[in-house]
Coordinates of C-alpha atoms in Angstrom, one line a residue:
X1 CA -86.9 54.7 68.1
X2 CA -85.1 51.5 69.1
X3 CA -87.0 49.7 66.4
X4 CA -86.1 52.2 63.8
X5 CA -82.4 52.1 64.8
X6 CA -82.5 48.3 64.6
X7 CA -84.0 48.3 61.2
X8 CA -81.3 50.7 59.9
X9 CA -78.6 48.5 61.3
X10 CA -80.0 45.4 59.7
X11 CA -80.3 47.2 56.3
X12 CA -76.7 48.4 56.5
X13 CA -75.5 44.8 57.3
X14 CA -77.5 43.4 54.4
X15 CA -75.9 46.0 52.1
X16 CA -72.4 45.2 53.4
X17 CA -72.9 41.4 53.0
X18 CA -74.2 41.9 49.4
X19 CA -71.1 43.9 48.5
X20 CA -68.7 41.3 50.0
X21 CA -70.6 38.5 48.2
X22 CA -70.3 40.3 44.9
X23 CA -66.6 40.8 45.4
X24 CA -66.0 37.1 46.1
X25 CA -68.0 36.0 43.0
X26 CA -66.0 38.4 40.9
X27 CA -62.7 37.2 42.2
X28 CA -63.7 33.6 41.7
X29 CA -64.8 34.3 38.2
X30 CA -61.5 36.1 37.5
X31 CA -59.3 33.3 38.8
X32 CA -61.3 30.7 37.0
X33 CA -61.0 32.7 33.8
X34 CA -57.3 33.1 34.1
X35 CA -56.9 29.3 34.7
X36 CA -59.0 28.5 31.7
X37 CA -57.1 30.9 29.5
X38 CA -53.8 29.6 30.7
X39 CA -54.9 26.0 30.0
X40 CA -56.1 27.0 26.6
X41 CA -52.8 28.8 25.8
X42 CA -50.7 25.9 27.0
X43 CA -52.8 23.5 24.9
X44 CA -52.5 25.7 21.9
X45 CA -48.7 26.0 22.4
X46 CA -48.4 22.2 22.7
X47 CA -50.5 21.7 19.6
X48 CA -48.4 24.3 17.7
X49 CA -45.1 22.7 18.8
X50 CA -46.1 19.1 18.1
X51 CA -48.4 19.4 15.2
X52 CA -48.3 22.7 13.4
X53 CA -44.6 23.6 13.6
X54 CA -42.6 20.9 15.4
X55 CA -39.2 22.5 14.7
X56 CA -37.9 24.6 17.5
X57 CA -36.3 27.9 16.5
X58 CA -32.6 28.3 16.6
X59 CA -32.8 30.7 19.5
X60 CA -34.3 27.9 21.5
X61 CA -32.2 25.1 20.1
X62 CA -29.0 26.0 18.3
X63 CA -28.9 22.7 16.4
X64 CA -32.4 23.3 15.1
X65 CA -33.7 19.8 16.0
X66 CA -37.3 19.0 16.4
X67 CA -38.7 17.7 19.7
X68 CA -39.1 14.3 18.2
X69 CA -35.4 14.3 17.2
X70 CA -34.3 15.5 20.6
X71 CA -36.3 12.8 22.3
X72 CA -34.9 10.1 19.9
X73 CA -31.3 11.3 20.6
X74 CA -31.9 11.0 24.3
X75 CA -33.4 7.5 24.0
X76 CA -31.2 6.1 21.3
X77 CA -27.5 5.0 21.3
X78 CA -25.5 4.6 18.1
X79 CA -22.5 2.3 18.2
X80 CA -19.8 2.4 15.6
X81 CA -19.3 -1.3 14.7
X82 CA -15.9 -2.5 13.7
X83 CA -16.0 -3.7 10.1
X84 CA -12.8 -5.6 9.0
X85 CA -10.6 -4.2 6.3
X86 CA -10.7 -6.2 3.1
X87 CA -8.0 -8.8 2.6
X88 CA -5.2 -8.6 0.2
X89 CA -4.5 -11.8 -1.8
X90 CA -2.2 -12.8 -4.6
X91 CA -3.4 -14.0 -8.0
X92 CA -3.8 -17.5 -6.6
X93 CA -5.8 -16.2 -3.6
X94 CA -3.1 -16.7 -1.1
X95 CA -3.8 -14.3 1.7
X96 CA -1.1 -11.5 2.0
X97 CA -2.9 -9.2 4.5
X98 CA -5.8 -9.7 6.7
X99 CA -7.4 -8.3 9.9
X100 CA -6.9 -10.5 13.0
X101 CA -7.9 -10.4 16.6
X102 CA -4.8 -9.7 18.8
X103 CA -4.3 -8.9 22.5
X104 CA -2.4 -6.4 24.6
X105 CA -1.2 -7.7 27.9
X106 CA -1.2 -5.4 31.0
X107 CA 0.1 -6.5 34.3
X108 CA -0.7 -5.2 37.8
X109 CA 1.9 -6.7 40.2
X110 CA 0.0 -5.6 43.4
X111 CA -2.8 -8.0 42.4
X112 CA -0.7 -11.1 41.6
X113 CA -2.6 -13.9 43.1
X114 CA -3.7 -17.5 42.3
X115 CA -6.8 -18.9 43.9
X116 CA -6.7 -15.9 46.3
X117 CA -3.2 -16.7 47.4
X118 CA -0.3 -14.3 46.8
X119 CA 2.1 -15.4 44.1
X120 CA 5.7 -14.2 44.0
X121 CA 6.6 -11.9 41.1
X122 CA 9.6 -14.2 40.4
X123 CA 7.2 -17.2 39.7
X124 CA 5.0 -15.2 37.4
X125 CA 7.9 -13.7 35.5
X126 CA 9.2 -17.3 34.8
X127 CA 5.8 -18.5 33.6
X128 CA 5.2 -15.5 31.3
X129 CA 8.7 -15.6 29.9
X130 CA 8.0 -19.1 28.7
X131 CA 4.8 -17.8 26.9
X132 CA 6.0 -14.5 25.5
X133 CA 9.5 -15.8 24.5
X134 CA 10.9 -12.3 23.9
X135 CA 12.4 -11.6 27.4
X136 CA 14.0 -13.5 30.2
X137 CA 12.4 -14.0 33.6
X138 CA 14.9 -11.6 35.1
X139 CA 14.0 -8.9 32.6
X140 CA 10.3 -9.3 33.4
X141 CA 10.9 -9.3 37.1
X142 CA 12.8 -6.0 36.8
X143 CA 9.8 -4.5 34.9
X144 CA 7.4 -5.7 37.6
X145 CA 9.4 -3.9 40.2
X146 CA 9.1 -0.5 38.6
X147 CA 5.5 0.1 39.4
X148 CA 2.5 -1.6 41.0
X149 CA -0.1 -1.4 38.2
X150 CA -0.8 -0.6 34.6
X151 CA 2.4 -2.0 33.0
X152 CA 2.0 -2.7 29.3
X153 CA 4.0 -5.8 28.9
X154 CA 3.2 -7.1 25.4
X155 CA 1.0 -6.2 22.4
X156 CA -0.2 -8.0 19.3
X157 CA -0.4 -11.3 21.0
X158 CA -2.2 -14.0 19.0
X159 CA -5.1 -16.2 20.2
X160 CA -2.8 -19.0 21.0
X161 CA -0.7 -17.0 23.5
X162 CA -3.8 -15.4 25.0
X163 CA -5.2 -18.9 25.7
X164 CA -1.9 -19.9 27.5
X165 CA -2.0 -16.7 29.6
X166 CA -5.6 -17.2 30.7
X167 CA -4.7 -20.9 31.6
X168 CA -2.2 -19.5 34.2
X169 CA -5.3 -18.3 36.2
X170 CA -3.4 -15.5 37.8
X171 CA -5.1 -12.3 39.0
X172 CA -3.4 -9.1 37.9
X173 CA -3.0 -10.1 34.2
X174 CA -5.2 -8.0 32.0
X175 CA -5.7 -8.9 28.3
X176 CA -7.4 -6.3 26.1
X177 CA -8.4 -7.3 22.6
X178 CA -8.2 -5.2 19.4
X179 CA -8.0 -5.9 15.7
X180 CA -4.7 -5.6 14.0
X181 CA -3.5 -6.0 10.4
X182 CA -1.7 -9.3 10.0
X183 CA 0.7 -10.3 7.2
X184 CA 1.0 -14.1 7.3
X185 CA 4.0 -14.2 5.0
X186 CA 5.9 -11.6 6.9
X187 CA 8.5 -9.8 4.7
X188 CA 7.8 -11.9 1.5
X189 CA 5.6 -9.3 -0.1
X190 CA 6.2 -6.3 2.2
X191 CA 7.4 -4.0 -0.6
X192 CA 4.1 -4.5 -2.4
X193 CA 1.5 -4.6 0.5
X194 CA 3.0 -1.9 2.7
X195 CA 1.5 -1.9 6.2
X196 CA -1.2 -0.4 8.5
X197 CA -0.4 1.4 11.7
X198 CA -1.4 -0.5 14.8
X199 CA -2.4 2.6 16.7
X200 CA -6.0 3.8 17.1
X201 CA -5.8 5.7 13.7
X202 CA -5.1 2.4 11.8
X203 CA -3.8 4.6 9.0
X204 CA -2.3 2.8 6.0
X205 CA 1.4 3.3 5.2
X206 CA 3.2 2.4 2.0
X207 CA 2.4 -0.1 -0.6
X208 CA -1.1 -0.9 -1.9
X209 CA -2.4 -0.5 1.7
X210 CA -1.9 3.2 1.1
X211 CA -2.8 3.6 -2.5
X212 CA -5.8 1.4 -2.5
X213 CA -7.4 2.7 0.7
X214 CA -10.7 3.3 -0.9
X215 CA -11.0 -0.3 -2.2
X216 CA -9.7 -1.9 1.0
X217 CA -11.9 0.1 3.4
X218 CA -15.5 -1.2 3.7
X219 CA -18.3 1.4 4.3
X220 CA -18.7 2.2 8.0
X221 CA -21.8 0.7 9.8
X222 CA -23.5 2.0 12.9
X223 CA -25.6 -0.2 15.1
X224 CA -28.6 1.8 16.5
X225 CA -30.1 0.7 19.9
X226 CA -33.0 2.3 21.8
X227 CA -33.8 2.2 25.6
X228 CA -37.2 0.6 26.4
X229 CA -39.6 2.5 28.8
X230 CA -40.9 -0.7 30.3
X231 CA -37.9 -2.5 31.7
X232 CA -35.0 -0.2 31.0
X233 CA -33.5 -2.7 28.6
X234 CA -31.7 -2.1 25.3
X235 CA -33.3 -3.4 22.1
X236 CA -32.8 -3.0 18.4
X237 CA -34.4 0.0 16.9
X238 CA -37.3 -1.2 14.8
X239 CA -36.5 1.1 11.8
X240 CA -32.9 -0.1 11.6
X241 CA -33.4 -3.8 11.1
X242 CA -32.1 -3.6 7.5
X243 CA -28.8 -2.0 8.6
X244 CA -28.5 -4.6 11.4
X245 CA -28.9 -7.4 8.9
X246 CA -26.3 -5.6 6.7
X247 CA -23.9 -5.5 9.7
X248 CA -23.6 -9.3 9.7
X249 CA -23.6 -9.6 5.9
X250 CA -20.9 -7.3 4.6
X251 CA -19.4 -8.2 1.2
X252 CA -16.7 -10.9 0.8
X253 CA -14.7 -8.9 -1.8
X254 CA -10.9 -9.0 -1.5
X255 CA -8.2 -6.9 -3.2
X256 CA -6.5 -9.3 -5.6
X257 CA -3.0 -8.6 -6.8
X258 CA -1.2 -9.8 -9.9
X259 CA 1.7 -11.0 -7.7
X260 CA 2.3 -14.7 -7.6
X261 CA 3.5 -15.5 -4.1
X262 CA 5.4 -18.6 -5.2
X263 CA 7.3 -16.7 -7.8
X264 CA 7.9 -13.9 -5.3
X265 CA 9.5 -16.3 -2.9
X266 CA 11.7 -17.9 -5.6
X267 CA 12.8 -14.5 -7.0
X268 CA 13.7 -13.3 -3.4
X269 CA 15.7 -16.5 -2.7
X270 CA 17.7 -16.1 -5.9
X271 CA 18.3 -12.4 -5.3
X272 CA 19.4 -12.9 -1.7
X273 CA 21.7 -15.7 -2.7
X274 CA 23.6 -13.4 -5.1
X275 CA 23.6 -10.5 -2.8
X276 CA 25.1 -12.5 0.0
X277 CA 27.7 -14.0 -2.4
X278 CA 28.8 -10.6 -3.6
X279 CA 28.1 -8.7 -0.4
X280 CA 25.9 -6.3 -2.3
X281 CA 24.3 -3.2 -0.9
X282 CA 20.8 -3.9 -2.3
X283 CA 19.0 -5.6 -5.2
X284 CA 15.7 -5.8 -7.0
X285 CA 13.9 -8.3 -9.2
X286 CA 10.8 -7.5 -11.3
X287 CA 8.8 -9.9 -13.4
X288 CA 6.2 -8.4 -15.7
X289 CA 3.7 -9.8 -18.2
X290 CA 4.6 -7.9 -21.4
X291 CA 1.0 -8.2 -22.8
X292 CA -0.8 -6.2 -20.1
X293 CA 1.7 -4.9 -17.6
X294 CA 0.7 -7.3 -14.7
X295 CA 3.6 -7.7 -12.4
X296 CA 4.1 -11.3 -11.1
X297 CA 7.0 -10.6 -8.8
X298 CA 8.4 -7.4 -7.3
X299 CA 11.2 -8.0 -4.9
X300 CA 13.4 -5.3 -3.2
X301 CA 16.1 -6.2 -0.8
X302 CA 16.8 -5.6 2.0
X303 CA 13.2 -5.4 3.2
X304 CA 11.2 -5.5 6.5
X305 CA 8.5 -7.4 8.3
X306 CA 5.2 -5.4 8.1
X307 CA 4.0 -7.1 11.3
X308 CA 7.0 -5.5 13.1
X309 CA 7.3 -2.2 11.1
X310 CA 7.7 -0.4 14.5
X311 CA 11.1 -2.0 15.2
X312 CA 14.3 -0.2 14.5
X313 CA 14.2 -0.5 10.7
X314 CA 16.0 1.9 8.5
X315 CA 13.4 4.3 7.1
X316 CA 14.7 3.6 3.6
X317 CA 13.3 0.1 3.8
X318 CA 9.7 1.3 3.7
X319 CA 10.1 2.5 0.2
X320 CA 10.5 0.2 -2.8
X321 CA 13.7 1.4 -4.4
X322 CA 12.9 -0.3 -7.7
X323 CA 10.2 2.3 -8.0
X324 CA 11.6 5.3 -6.1
X325 CA 15.3 5.4 -6.9
X326 CA 17.0 6.4 -10.2
X327 CA 20.0 4.8 -11.6
X328 CA 21.9 4.9 -15.0
X329 CA 20.8 1.7 -16.8
X330 CA 24.1 1.2 -18.8
X331 CA 24.1 -1.4 -21.5
X332 CA 20.6 -2.7 -20.7
X333 CA 19.4 0.4 -22.5
X334 CA 21.3 -0.4 -25.8
X335 CA 18.4 -2.4 -27.2
X336 CA 16.1 0.5 -26.7
X337 CA 18.5 2.8 -28.5
X338 CA 18.9 0.4 -31.4
X339 CA 15.0 0.4 -31.7
X340 CA 15.0 4.2 -31.8
X341 CA 17.7 4.2 -34.6
X342 CA 15.9 1.5 -36.6
X343 CA 12.6 3.3 -36.4
X344 CA 14.3 6.6 -37.4
X345 CA 15.6 4.9 -40.5
X346 CA 19.3 5.8 -39.9
X347 CA 20.3 2.1 -39.8
X348 CA 18.8 -1.3 -40.9
X349 CA 19.0 -4.6 -39.2
X350 CA 21.7 -5.8 -41.7
X351 CA 24.0 -2.8 -41.3
X352 CA 27.5 -3.1 -39.9
X353 CA 29.7 -0.6 -38.1
X354 CA 33.5 -0.5 -37.6
X355 CA 34.2 -1.3 -33.9
X356 CA 37.6 0.4 -33.3
X357 CA 37.6 -0.6 -29.6
X358 CA 37.9 3.0 -28.5
X359 CA 36.8 6.3 -29.8
X360 CA 37.7 10.0 -29.1
X361 CA 34.8 12.4 -28.4
X362 CA 36.2 15.9 -28.2
X363 CA 38.5 15.8 -25.2
X364 CA 37.2 12.4 -23.9
X365 CA 38.1 8.9 -24.9
X366 CA 35.5 6.1 -24.7
X367 CA 36.5 2.5 -24.8
X368 CA 34.8 -0.9 -24.8
X369 CA 34.7 -2.7 -21.5
X370 CA 36.9 -5.4 -23.0
X371 CA 39.2 -3.3 -25.1
X372 CA 42.2 -4.2 -22.9
X373 CA 41.7 -7.9 -23.8
X374 CA 40.0 -8.0 -27.1
X375 CA 41.0 -4.7 -28.7
X376 CA 39.2 -3.6 -31.9
X377 CA 36.7 -6.0 -33.5
X378 CA 36.4 -4.4 -36.9
X379 CA 33.1 -4.6 -38.8
X380 CA 30.4 -6.0 -36.6
X381 CA 26.6 -6.3 -37.1
X382 CA 24.0 -4.7 -34.8
X383 CA 23.3 -8.1 -33.2
X384 CA 27.1 -8.4 -32.5
X385 CA 27.1 -4.9 -30.9
X386 CA 24.5 -6.3 -28.4
X387 CA 26.3 -9.6 -28.1
X388 CA 29.7 -8.0 -27.2
X389 CA 28.0 -5.0 -25.5
X390 CA 30.2 -2.7 -27.7
X391 CA 30.1 1.0 -26.5
X392 CA 32.0 2.2 -29.6
X393 CA 29.5 0.4 -31.9
X394 CA 26.5 2.0 -30.1
X395 CA 28.1 5.5 -30.3
X396 CA 28.7 5.1 -34.1
X397 CA 25.1 3.9 -34.6
X398 CA 23.4 6.7 -32.6
X399 CA 25.7 9.3 -34.0
X400 CA 23.8 9.0 -37.3
X401 CA 20.8 10.6 -35.4
X402 CA 20.7 14.3 -35.1
X403 CA 21.3 15.1 -31.4
X404 CA 18.1 17.1 -31.1
X405 CA 16.1 14.4 -32.7
X406 CA 17.7 11.8 -30.5
X407 CA 16.8 13.8 -27.4
X408 CA 13.2 14.2 -28.5
X409 CA 12.9 10.4 -29.2
X410 CA 14.1 9.8 -25.6
X411 CA 11.5 12.2 -24.3
X412 CA 8.8 10.4 -26.3
X413 CA 9.6 7.2 -24.4
X414 CA 8.2 8.9 -21.3
X415 CA 11.5 8.7 -19.3
X416 CA 10.7 12.0 -17.6
X417 CA 7.0 11.4 -17.3
X418 CA 5.3 10.5 -14.1
X419 CA 4.0 6.9 -14.0
X420 CA 0.8 6.2 -12.2
X421 CA 1.7 3.1 -10.3
X422 CA -0.1 1.1 -7.6
X423 CA 2.7 1.6 -5.1
X424 CA 3.5 5.1 -4.0
X425 CA 6.7 7.0 -4.6
X426 CA 7.5 6.5 -8.3
X427 CA 10.2 8.9 -9.4
X428 CA 10.3 10.2 -13.0
X429 CA 13.6 9.8 -14.8
X430 CA 16.0 12.5 -15.7
X431 CA 17.5 13.6 -18.9
X432 CA 20.3 16.2 -19.4
X433 CA 19.2 19.7 -20.3
X434 CA 18.2 19.8 -24.0
X435 CA 20.7 22.5 -24.9
X436 CA 23.5 20.7 -23.1
X437 CA 22.6 17.4 -24.8
X438 CA 22.6 18.9 -28.3
X439 CA 25.7 21.1 -27.8
X440 CA 28.1 18.8 -26.0
X441 CA 29.0 15.8 -28.2
X442 CA 29.8 13.7 -25.2
X443 CA 26.2 13.7 -24.0
X444 CA 24.6 11.8 -26.9
X445 CA 27.7 9.6 -27.0
X446 CA 27.4 8.4 -23.4
X447 CA 23.5 8.2 -23.7
X448 CA 24.2 5.7 -26.6
X449 CA 25.4 3.1 -24.0
X450 CA 23.0 4.0 -21.3
X451 CA 24.8 6.6 -19.2
X452 CA 24.3 10.3 -18.6
X453 CA 20.7 9.9 -17.8
X454 CA 18.7 8.0 -15.2
X455 CA 15.5 6.1 -14.7
X456 CA 14.0 3.6 -12.3
X457 CA 14.2 -0.2 -12.8
X458 CA 10.4 -0.2 -13.2
X459 CA 10.7 2.2 -16.2
X460 CA 13.4 0.1 -17.8
X461 CA 11.4 -3.1 -17.7
X462 CA 8.4 -1.2 -19.1
X463 CA 10.4 -0.2 -22.1
X464 CA 11.8 -3.8 -22.6
X465 CA 8.3 -5.1 -22.3
X466 CA 7.3 -2.8 -25.2
X467 CA 10.0 -4.5 -27.3
X468 CA 8.5 -7.8 -26.5
X469 CA 4.9 -6.6 -27.0
X470 CA 5.3 -5.7 -30.7
X471 CA 6.3 -2.1 -29.8
X472 CA 3.3 -1.3 -27.5
X473 CA 3.9 0.3 -24.2
X474 CA 1.7 -1.0 -21.4
X475 CA 1.2 0.4 -17.8
X476 CA 2.9 -1.8 -15.1
X477 CA 0.5 -2.6 -12.3
X478 CA 0.2 -4.9 -9.2
X479 CA -3.5 -4.6 -8.6
X480 CA -5.8 -6.9 -10.5
X481 CA -9.1 -5.7 -8.9
X482 CA -11.7 -6.6 -6.3
X483 CA -12.5 -10.3 -6.4
X484 CA -14.9 -12.5 -4.4
X485 CA -14.0 -15.9 -2.9
X486 CA -14.8 -17.6 -6.2
X487 CA -12.3 -15.5 -8.0
X488 CA -14.8 -13.4 -9.9
X489 CA -13.7 -9.8 -10.5
X490 CA -16.3 -7.2 -9.4
X491 CA -13.9 -4.3 -10.2
X492 CA -10.8 -4.1 -12.3
X493 CA -8.6 -1.4 -13.6
X494 CA -8.7 -0.6 -17.3
X495 CA -5.7 -1.5 -19.4
X496 CA -4.0 0.9 -21.7
X497 CA -1.3 0.7 -24.3
X498 CA 0.4 3.0 -26.8
X499 CA 2.9 2.2 -29.6
X500 CA 6.5 3.5 -29.1
X501 CA 8.2 1.2 -31.6
X502 CA 7.0 -0.4 -34.8
X503 CA 6.2 -4.1 -34.6
X504 CA 8.9 -4.9 -37.3
X505 CA 11.6 -3.1 -35.3
X506 CA 10.6 -4.7 -32.0
X507 CA 10.9 -8.2 -33.6
X508 CA 14.2 -7.4 -35.1
X509 CA 15.8 -6.1 -31.9
X510 CA 14.3 -9.1 -29.9
X511 CA 16.1 -11.5 -32.4
X512 CA 19.3 -9.6 -31.9
X513 CA 18.9 -10.0 -28.1
X514 CA 18.8 -13.7 -28.4
X515 CA 22.4 -13.9 -29.4
X516 CA 23.3 -12.2 -26.1
X517 CA 22.0 -15.3 -24.3
X518 CA 23.0 -17.9 -26.8
X519 CA 26.6 -16.9 -27.2
X520 CA 27.2 -13.6 -25.4
X521 CA 27.4 -12.0 -22.0
X522 CA 23.9 -13.4 -21.0
X523 CA 25.0 -17.0 -21.3
X524 CA 24.4 -17.5 -17.6
X525 CA 20.7 -17.2 -18.1
X526 CA 20.6 -19.7 -20.9
X527 CA 18.1 -22.7 -20.3
X528 CA 18.5 -25.6 -22.8
X529 CA 15.4 -25.9 -25.0
X530 CA 14.1 -22.4 -24.5
X531 CA 14.6 -19.2 -26.4
X532 CA 15.4 -16.3 -24.3
X533 CA 16.3 -12.8 -25.4
X534 CA 18.4 -10.6 -23.0
X535 CA 20.9 -7.9 -22.3
X536 CA 23.5 -7.4 -19.6
X537 CA 24.5 -4.1 -18.0
X538 CA 27.3 -2.9 -15.8
X539 CA 27.2 0.8 -15.2
X540 CA 29.3 3.1 -13.0
X541 CA 27.4 5.0 -10.3
X542 CA 27.3 8.7 -10.5
X543 CA 28.6 10.6 -7.5
X544 CA 27.5 13.9 -6.0
X545 CA 30.2 15.9 -7.8
X546 CA 28.9 15.2 -11.3
X547 CA 31.4 12.4 -12.1
X548 CA 31.5 8.7 -11.5
X549 CA 32.6 6.6 -8.6
X550 CA 35.2 4.2 -10.0
X551 CA 34.7 1.8 -7.0
X552 CA 30.9 1.6 -7.2
X553 CA 28.8 0.1 -9.9
X554 CA 25.3 -1.4 -10.6
X555 CA 25.0 -4.7 -12.4
X556 CA 21.9 -5.7 -14.2
X557 CA 20.3 -8.2 -16.6
X558 CA 17.0 -7.9 -18.4
X559 CA 15.4 -10.8 -20.4
X560 CA 12.3 -11.6 -22.4
X561 CA 10.9 -15.1 -22.4
X562 CA 9.9 -17.1 -24.4
X563 CA 11.5 -15.1 -27.4
X564 CA 9.3 -16.8 -30.0
X565 CA 6.1 -15.7 -28.3
X566 CA 7.0 -13.2 -25.6
X567 CA 5.1 -13.2 -22.3
X568 CA 7.4 -12.3 -19.5
X569 CA 10.1 -9.6 -19.0
X570 CA 12.4 -10.2 -16.1
X571 CA 14.8 -7.7 -14.7
X572 CA 17.4 -8.1 -11.9
X573 CA 19.4 -5.2 -10.6
X574 CA 22.2 -5.5 -8.0
X575 CA 23.7 -2.4 -6.4
X576 CA 27.3 -2.3 -5.4
X577 CA 28.4 -5.9 -5.6
X578 CA 31.9 -6.5 -4.1
X579 CA 34.6 -8.4 -5.7
X580 CA 36.8 -8.5 -8.8
X581 CA 34.5 -10.2 -11.3
X582 CA 31.3 -8.3 -10.7
X583 CA 29.4 -7.7 -13.9
X584 CA 25.9 -8.0 -15.2
X585 CA 26.9 -11.4 -16.7
X586 CA 28.2 -12.9 -13.4
X587 CA 26.0 -11.2 -10.8
X588 CA 22.5 -10.5 -12.3
X589 CA 22.2 -12.9 -15.2
X590 CA 22.1 -16.0 -12.9
X591 CA 19.3 -14.4 -10.9
X592 CA 17.2 -14.0 -14.1
X593 CA 18.0 -17.5 -15.2
X594 CA 16.8 -18.9 -11.9
X595 CA 13.6 -16.8 -12.0
X596 CA 12.8 -18.0 -15.6
X597 CA 13.3 -21.6 -14.5
X598 CA 10.8 -20.9 -11.7
X599 CA 8.3 -19.5 -14.2
X600 CA 8.7 -22.6 -16.4
X601 CA 7.9 -24.9 -13.5
X602 CA 5.0 -22.8 -12.2
X603 CA 3.3 -22.1 -15.5
X604 CA 4.3 -25.5 -17.1
X605 CA 5.7 -23.8 -20.2
X606 CA 6.9 -26.4 -22.7
X607 CA 10.3 -26.0 -24.5
X608 CA 10.4 -23.8 -27.7
X609 CA 9.2 -25.7 -30.8
X610 CA 12.4 -24.6 -32.7
X611 CA 15.4 -23.4 -30.9
X612 CA 17.1 -20.6 -32.7
X613 CA 20.5 -21.6 -34.2

């Protein structure tokens, strides 16, 4: 019995052991299977992500980048590298604008020490005042007392002053460098170049800096660097060596202007001299090549220093009033009117008119400027009309034109059209309403001697250049193109011309204008041995009430030189000169004469082969 019980117990234990062993094996196989399946699934997923479809879905990564791109972004740094703005040069390659390294000085008074020894603020103020030269030591000391750190004391300091400040060896002086636009000739060409803001935006303002932004800005360059896994150092990205090489080899192109700096300086000097003499409000001088519209000098006074544009300048100085402001041209428009009448066939170069000295137009009476002294001149030629600047003579000539036709001829000159110019702000001229012009007889009468409508000085010289260019109107411009350091043009603007007068008429009017300089009101511009054609102008200024200000006038003189083979048109306009004898002949003509003398010296132009008698 005992043996039988023992055997049954042993059999039961064996069965229980076998069952537990089976359970262990099953569990082990299950766990192993799960691990294998997990490993295979992970491997498959990695294979899928990196080989089959490396782009992560937008639900996983909103920017839709691949894993490789994400890794590169984390390991790579892109630096925006400063690329200097292209220089602006004149036609002789004199630099008018360039980027230069400048410094801003910050002071921290609580750190003032020299060789670890405290230095009194009084001593530092005295040393800095001698370098900065814009404030006294007392003023600097007062500034130091306001706060203990972070005082911006000076900006746009050149390299020379930076070196002097460093030589002081004073702790608490912090120099931070930046690139700024620098204009080495200061105000000499400010009305042409404009300026660039010195803030972080470096946005261009006014002049060609503004209009030629696309030519002046070089393409941006980024410097790509990648972090090394071995020693945690930054190295060049292997795939960007071409761009890195380009970084140090950007083009040497410069924006070349048609302006001649020497002539610009001489024209400004002549203008300022007359403005000071007659205490004038403002003035302008323009010199233009009649063959292609290239402007050699464009002076507007008063002006500003583009290096210090942020100083308390009148905002009006930042525009070039010779381009933006309208005025009534007065007698300087008489040659243009004569050309219109000649081309219309209502007069011939040999016709005469009866100059009665004054004439009644409806309820108004118009007189010659010298009627009180010279009275009526009787029969005079067209050339004598210009020589004596006869208002009555011009009215009688232009009255032969139908008013409606006269109005349309003025329109064809483009007075009211916009002129695409290289300097911003051009203002189209203004004619009276067509109905008013054709119905009221006084309107074509006053237009005959250059009043009752307005235009800019730039438009006036363009029209006179057409007379000198065989009747062809060219587009004024100051930009020649992009040139390298050898002067070779890599980009230039196309030239364009259109006929507005016949060559025969243009030559005839130019010959008449010579008498104005030889023995008329333009005698002050006469230069012995040279043939010069010109016309003076003295016009009343319109007031806001629709009339004219008897106490304010604009004097002007326009000339073409040399008359036998015209190349240059020169215009001087002086606004509100003061004094008793302020006319185009006394105020503006001497300016033009001085400018023409400068052109002769600069260009080496020989005397005329045959001086006109």
